């Protein structure tokens, strides 16, 4: 059924139809029969999929990656679709419009997306106010970044502002230094700047009456040497874990014609083309760290087999984004059903 609906949805510009669909979901969820309908079609019924991590109880290991609900506008509706957790953001201290449109592109031949959104969001304070009003108790991650106009030398201040603004309304944090769509952001993945940033956030975290898990989101384009540095820094700073991986700047082995890619231009590639590399990164980190670093896997997860591949590689939880768009609102239910049948 979703295959037919998807053909209609894909006839509209990606960003505009995204907002239309989510507004429609909010309407359905508000109807007397809407919640029952969504539960019937989307809620996993499988037992034994619960995960306990960082003292948090995840009802199932399938979450929604950052970027889909940047401002936390649809938390209650997304919880109704069965997600075990939802990560909002990337959130910046000040509101910003992001890059010029169009900035989101479908690659159906590759079951992929290219985006150069540029951290478009309404700011950390607005997100915090919205999360205070949510009705569900679903686990929320806060993905935080810096404003485009903030120079890297002052980036720590931006992350600190987001940390304080969201602390009381999220269950864990993800430090995003790996998006390719904010100029020079990925330079913060270098060893010394990253160490300074994470040490600072952990210092702030320890000053709270009860600290919260802080994770680092990394790019799939890092070398093994850079991954070794990441493992060293995460261990040294006592970070709670790693989210692997963000979108890639690579355009290798795509079915989409080169001229189409050239017309689209810059941006991060997500979806099936990232699947293999994301798994490689997860397996490498898991093996090199002796399994001591918890990993949230994201990248090319469309099916239960894809999710199981990431879990087998060493991930503790998984997230979907592009797969959600291509597979539809029942993706969590389908993945959980498949995972429950795995020995």
C-alpha positions as a printed Julia matrix, in Angstrom:
343×3 Matrix{Float64}:
   0.0     0.0     0.0
   2.79    2.42    0.88
   4.41    1.69   -2.49
   1.44    3.32   -4.2
   1.34    6.23   -1.76
   5.09    6.74   -2.16
   4.71    7.24   -5.91
   2.31   10.09   -5.21
   4.48   11.6    -2.47
   7.6    11.41   -4.61
   5.81   13.54   -7.2
   6.21   16.55   -4.89
   9.37   18.41   -3.79
  10.93   16.48   -0.87
  11.04   19.24    1.71
   7.53   20.59    1.15
   5.89   17.15    1.13
   7.76   16.25    4.32
   6.08   19.1     6.2
   2.7    18.32    4.64
   2.85   14.65    5.6
   3.91   15.41    9.16
   1.11   17.95    9.58
  -1.28   15.28    8.27
   0.09   12.78   10.77
  -0.53   15.26   13.57
  -4.15   15.64   12.43
  -4.67   11.86   12.3
  -3.13   11.42   15.75
  -5.54   14.01   17.1
  -8.65   12.24   15.82
 -10.66    9.97   18.19
  -9.89    6.88   16.1
  -6.53    8.09   14.82
  -4.39    6.74   17.63
  -5.97    3.29   17.36
  -5.42    3.28   13.61
  -1.75    4.23   13.95
  -1.25    1.67   16.71
  -2.74   -1.09   14.58
  -0.56   -0.36   11.57
   2.67    0.84   13.15
   3.19   -0.25   16.76
   5.52   -3.24   17.27
   3.91   -6.03   19.27
   7.06   -8.1    19.72
   8.43   -8.87   23.17
  12.07   -9.26   24.15
  13.4    -6.27   22.2
  13.89   -3.99   25.2
  17.35   -2.5    25.68
  18.81   -0.94   28.83
  21.61    1.48   28.05
  23.03    4.36   30.13
  20.31    3.64   32.65
  17.65    4.34   30.04
  15.0     1.8    29.05
  14.5     1.6    25.3
  11.3    -0.37   24.51
  12.89   -1.44   21.23
  16.25   -0.67   19.59
  14.9     1.23   16.55
  15.1     5.0    16.77
  14.63    7.95   14.44
  17.84    9.71   13.48
  18.4    13.43   13.82
  17.37   15.6    10.89
  13.83   14.34   10.49
  12.2    16.24   13.35
  14.73   19.0    13.82
  12.65   21.14   16.17
  10.82   18.45   18.12
   7.46   19.35   16.59
   6.16   15.81   16.1
   7.42   13.81   19.08
   4.01   12.48   20.14
   3.14   11.49   16.57
   6.49    9.75   16.01
   6.09    7.87   19.27
   2.8     6.58   17.89
   4.72    5.08   14.94
   6.55    2.75   17.31
  10.0     4.3    17.54
  12.0     3.24   20.57
  13.54    6.71   20.75
  13.69    9.93   18.73
  16.67   12.21   18.22
  15.82   15.83   17.5
  18.09   18.39   15.83
  20.58   19.29   14.85
  19.75   22.21   17.13
  21.84   25.4    17.26
  21.79   28.18   19.9
  20.2    30.74   17.59
  17.51   30.11   14.98
  18.83   29.91   11.44
  17.17   29.35    8.06
  19.75   26.9     6.72
  20.97   26.82    3.15
  19.03   28.02    0.13
  16.36   25.75   -1.33
  16.22   23.34   -3.02
  18.44   21.53   -0.54
  16.95   18.03   -0.31
  17.04   15.6    -3.25
  15.87   12.05   -3.84
  17.97    9.45   -5.66
  15.36    6.69   -6.2
  17.68    4.55   -8.31
  20.0     4.3    -5.31
  17.35    4.46   -2.57
  19.19    7.47   -1.26
  18.92   11.15   -0.42
  21.26   14.07   -0.77
  20.76   16.95    1.62
  22.48   20.23    2.29
  19.96   21.56    4.79
  22.55   23.46    6.81
  21.18   23.03   10.34
  17.91   24.84    9.62
  16.11   25.06   12.97
  14.26   27.41   15.29
  16.94   27.42   17.97
  17.61   25.54   21.19
  15.23   27.54   23.4
  12.28   27.0    21.06
  12.99   23.26   20.94
  13.22   23.1    24.73
   9.87   24.85   25.2
   8.23   22.49   22.74
   9.65   19.38   24.4
   8.33   20.54   27.77
   4.8    20.2    26.36
   5.08   16.7    24.91
   2.65   14.11   26.2
   4.6    10.9    25.63
   7.58    9.71   27.65
   9.53    8.41   24.66
  13.31    8.7    25.03
  14.6    11.89   23.39
  18.1    12.59   22.15
  19.29   16.14   21.61
  21.62   16.52   18.63
  23.53   19.79   19.04
  25.71   21.89   16.75
  27.04   25.37   16.14
  25.54   28.25   14.19
  26.87   28.79   10.69
  28.19   32.26   11.51
  30.05   31.11   14.61
  33.78   30.64   13.89
  35.3    27.34   14.94
  37.4    29.12   17.58
  34.14   30.01   19.37
  32.28   26.75   18.67
  32.56   25.49   22.24
  30.35   28.36   23.39
  27.59   27.33   20.95
  27.63   23.71   22.08
  27.57   24.85   25.7
  24.5    27.02   25.09
  22.64   24.14   23.47
  23.68   21.8    26.27
  22.25   24.06   28.95
  19.08   24.9    26.98
  18.15   21.25   26.36
  19.51   19.57   29.47
  16.21   19.29   31.33
  14.16   18.08   28.34
  16.33   15.43   26.65
  17.59   12.05   27.85
  20.93   12.05   26.03
  23.03   14.37   23.88
  24.75   13.9    20.54
  27.57   16.25   19.58
  27.43   16.79   15.83
  30.77   17.78   14.31
  30.32   15.64   11.22
  27.72   17.33    9.01
  29.19   18.3     5.63
  26.69   21.14    5.22
  28.03   23.73    7.68
  31.29   25.31    6.47
  34.38   24.03    8.31
  32.33   22.04   10.84
  34.12   18.78   10.09
  37.41   20.43   11.07
  36.15   20.06   14.65
  36.61   16.29   14.24
  40.35   16.84   14.31
  41.99   15.53   17.45
  42.8    18.64   19.47
  39.66   20.75   18.8
  37.45   17.71   19.43
  39.23   16.85   22.66
  38.8    20.41   23.95
  35.09   20.47   23.03
  34.25   17.12   24.6
  36.29   17.77   27.75
  34.41   21.04   28.21
  30.99   19.44   27.77
  31.86   16.63   30.15
  33.01   19.16   32.74
  29.64   20.9    32.46
  27.9    17.53   32.6
  29.62   16.54   35.86
  28.54   19.81   37.44
  24.88   18.79   37.1
  23.18   16.98   39.97
  22.75   14.02   37.62
  24.79   13.83   34.44
  23.38   12.68   31.1
  24.92   10.51   28.37
  26.87   12.48   25.77
  27.64   10.77   22.45
  29.66   11.85   19.44
  28.32   11.6    15.89
  31.02   10.88   13.33
  31.33   10.91    9.56
  31.72    7.73    7.48
  34.57    9.38    5.58
  37.13    9.1     8.38
  40.29    7.04    7.9
  41.23    4.25   10.3
  43.86    6.55   11.78
  41.19    9.18   12.44
  38.89    6.52   13.89
  41.7     5.5    16.25
  41.9     9.11   17.39
  38.13    9.15   17.92
  38.31    5.98   20.03
  41.14    7.47   22.09
  39.28   10.76   22.66
  35.95    9.1    23.52
  37.74    6.87   26.03
  39.78    9.71   27.51
  36.81   12.05   27.92
  34.52    9.33   29.26
  31.92    9.87   26.58
  28.88    7.57   26.69
  29.21    6.39   23.09
  29.32    7.09   19.37
  26.67    7.58   16.69
  28.0     6.06   13.47
  27.56    7.4    10.92
  26.49   10.73    9.47
  26.06   11.33    5.73
  28.94   10.92    3.3
  30.42   13.32    0.77
  31.34   10.36   -1.45
  29.49    9.78   -4.73
  31.08    6.43   -5.61
  29.19    3.48   -7.12
  25.86    5.26   -7.61
  23.27    4.3   -10.22
  22.09    7.9   -10.52
  23.6     9.48  -13.66
  26.66   11.67  -13.15
  24.98   14.62  -14.85
  22.09   14.44  -12.35
  24.52   14.39   -9.45
  26.35   17.36  -10.94
  23.08   19.29  -11.18
  22.26   18.5    -7.55
  25.67   19.63   -6.34
  27.08   19.48   -2.83
  25.46   17.76    0.13
  25.55   14.71    2.34
  24.51   11.37    0.85
  22.39    9.0     2.97
  20.57    5.74    2.4
  21.63    2.4     0.95
  24.92    3.68   -0.55
  26.17    4.42    2.99
  25.14    1.04    4.39
  28.37   -0.87    3.83
  30.72    1.88    4.98
  28.66    2.59    8.11
  28.85   -1.08    9.04
  32.62   -1.08    8.45
  33.05    1.9    10.76
  30.87    0.33   13.46
  32.73   -2.98   13.29
  36.12   -1.24   13.4
  35.23    0.88   16.45
  33.7    -2.11   18.23
  36.74   -4.3    17.61
  39.39   -1.67   18.33
  37.68   -0.6    21.55
  37.14   -4.14   22.73
  33.4    -3.55   22.66
  33.68   -0.94   25.43
  32.11    1.93   23.46
  28.33    1.76   22.96
  27.36    2.57   19.37
  24.13    3.85   17.85
  24.14    2.72   14.23
  22.7     4.79   11.41
  23.25    4.48    7.68
  21.36    2.45    5.1
  18.94    0.68    7.45
  15.79   -0.25    5.52
  14.98   -3.78    6.73
  15.34   -6.05    9.74
  18.33   -7.67    8.01
  20.0    -4.27    7.68
  19.39   -3.57   11.38
  20.66   -7.01   12.39
  23.81   -6.45   10.34
  24.55   -3.32   12.37
  23.81   -5.06   15.67
  26.04   -7.98   14.71
  28.82   -5.49   13.87
  28.69   -4.17   17.42
  25.91   -1.6    17.62
  23.62   -1.45   20.64
  20.83    0.55   18.97
  19.93    1.56   15.41
  18.38    4.62   13.8
  16.55    5.11   10.53
  16.03    8.21    8.41
  16.23    7.61    4.65
  14.83    4.11    5.14
  11.82    5.64    6.89
  11.12    7.81    3.85
  11.49    4.95    1.37
   9.83    2.19    3.43
   7.04    4.15    5.09
   5.49    4.49    8.55
   5.42    0.75    9.29
   9.22    0.44    9.1
   9.72    0.14   12.88
   7.07   -2.57   13.17
   8.64   -4.52   10.28
  12.19   -4.23   11.63
  11.13   -5.23   15.14
   9.19   -8.19   13.8
  12.27   -9.38   11.93
  14.63   -8.8    14.87
  12.36  -10.79   17.18
  12.68  -13.81   14.89
  16.49  -13.68   14.9
  18.0   -16.39   17.1
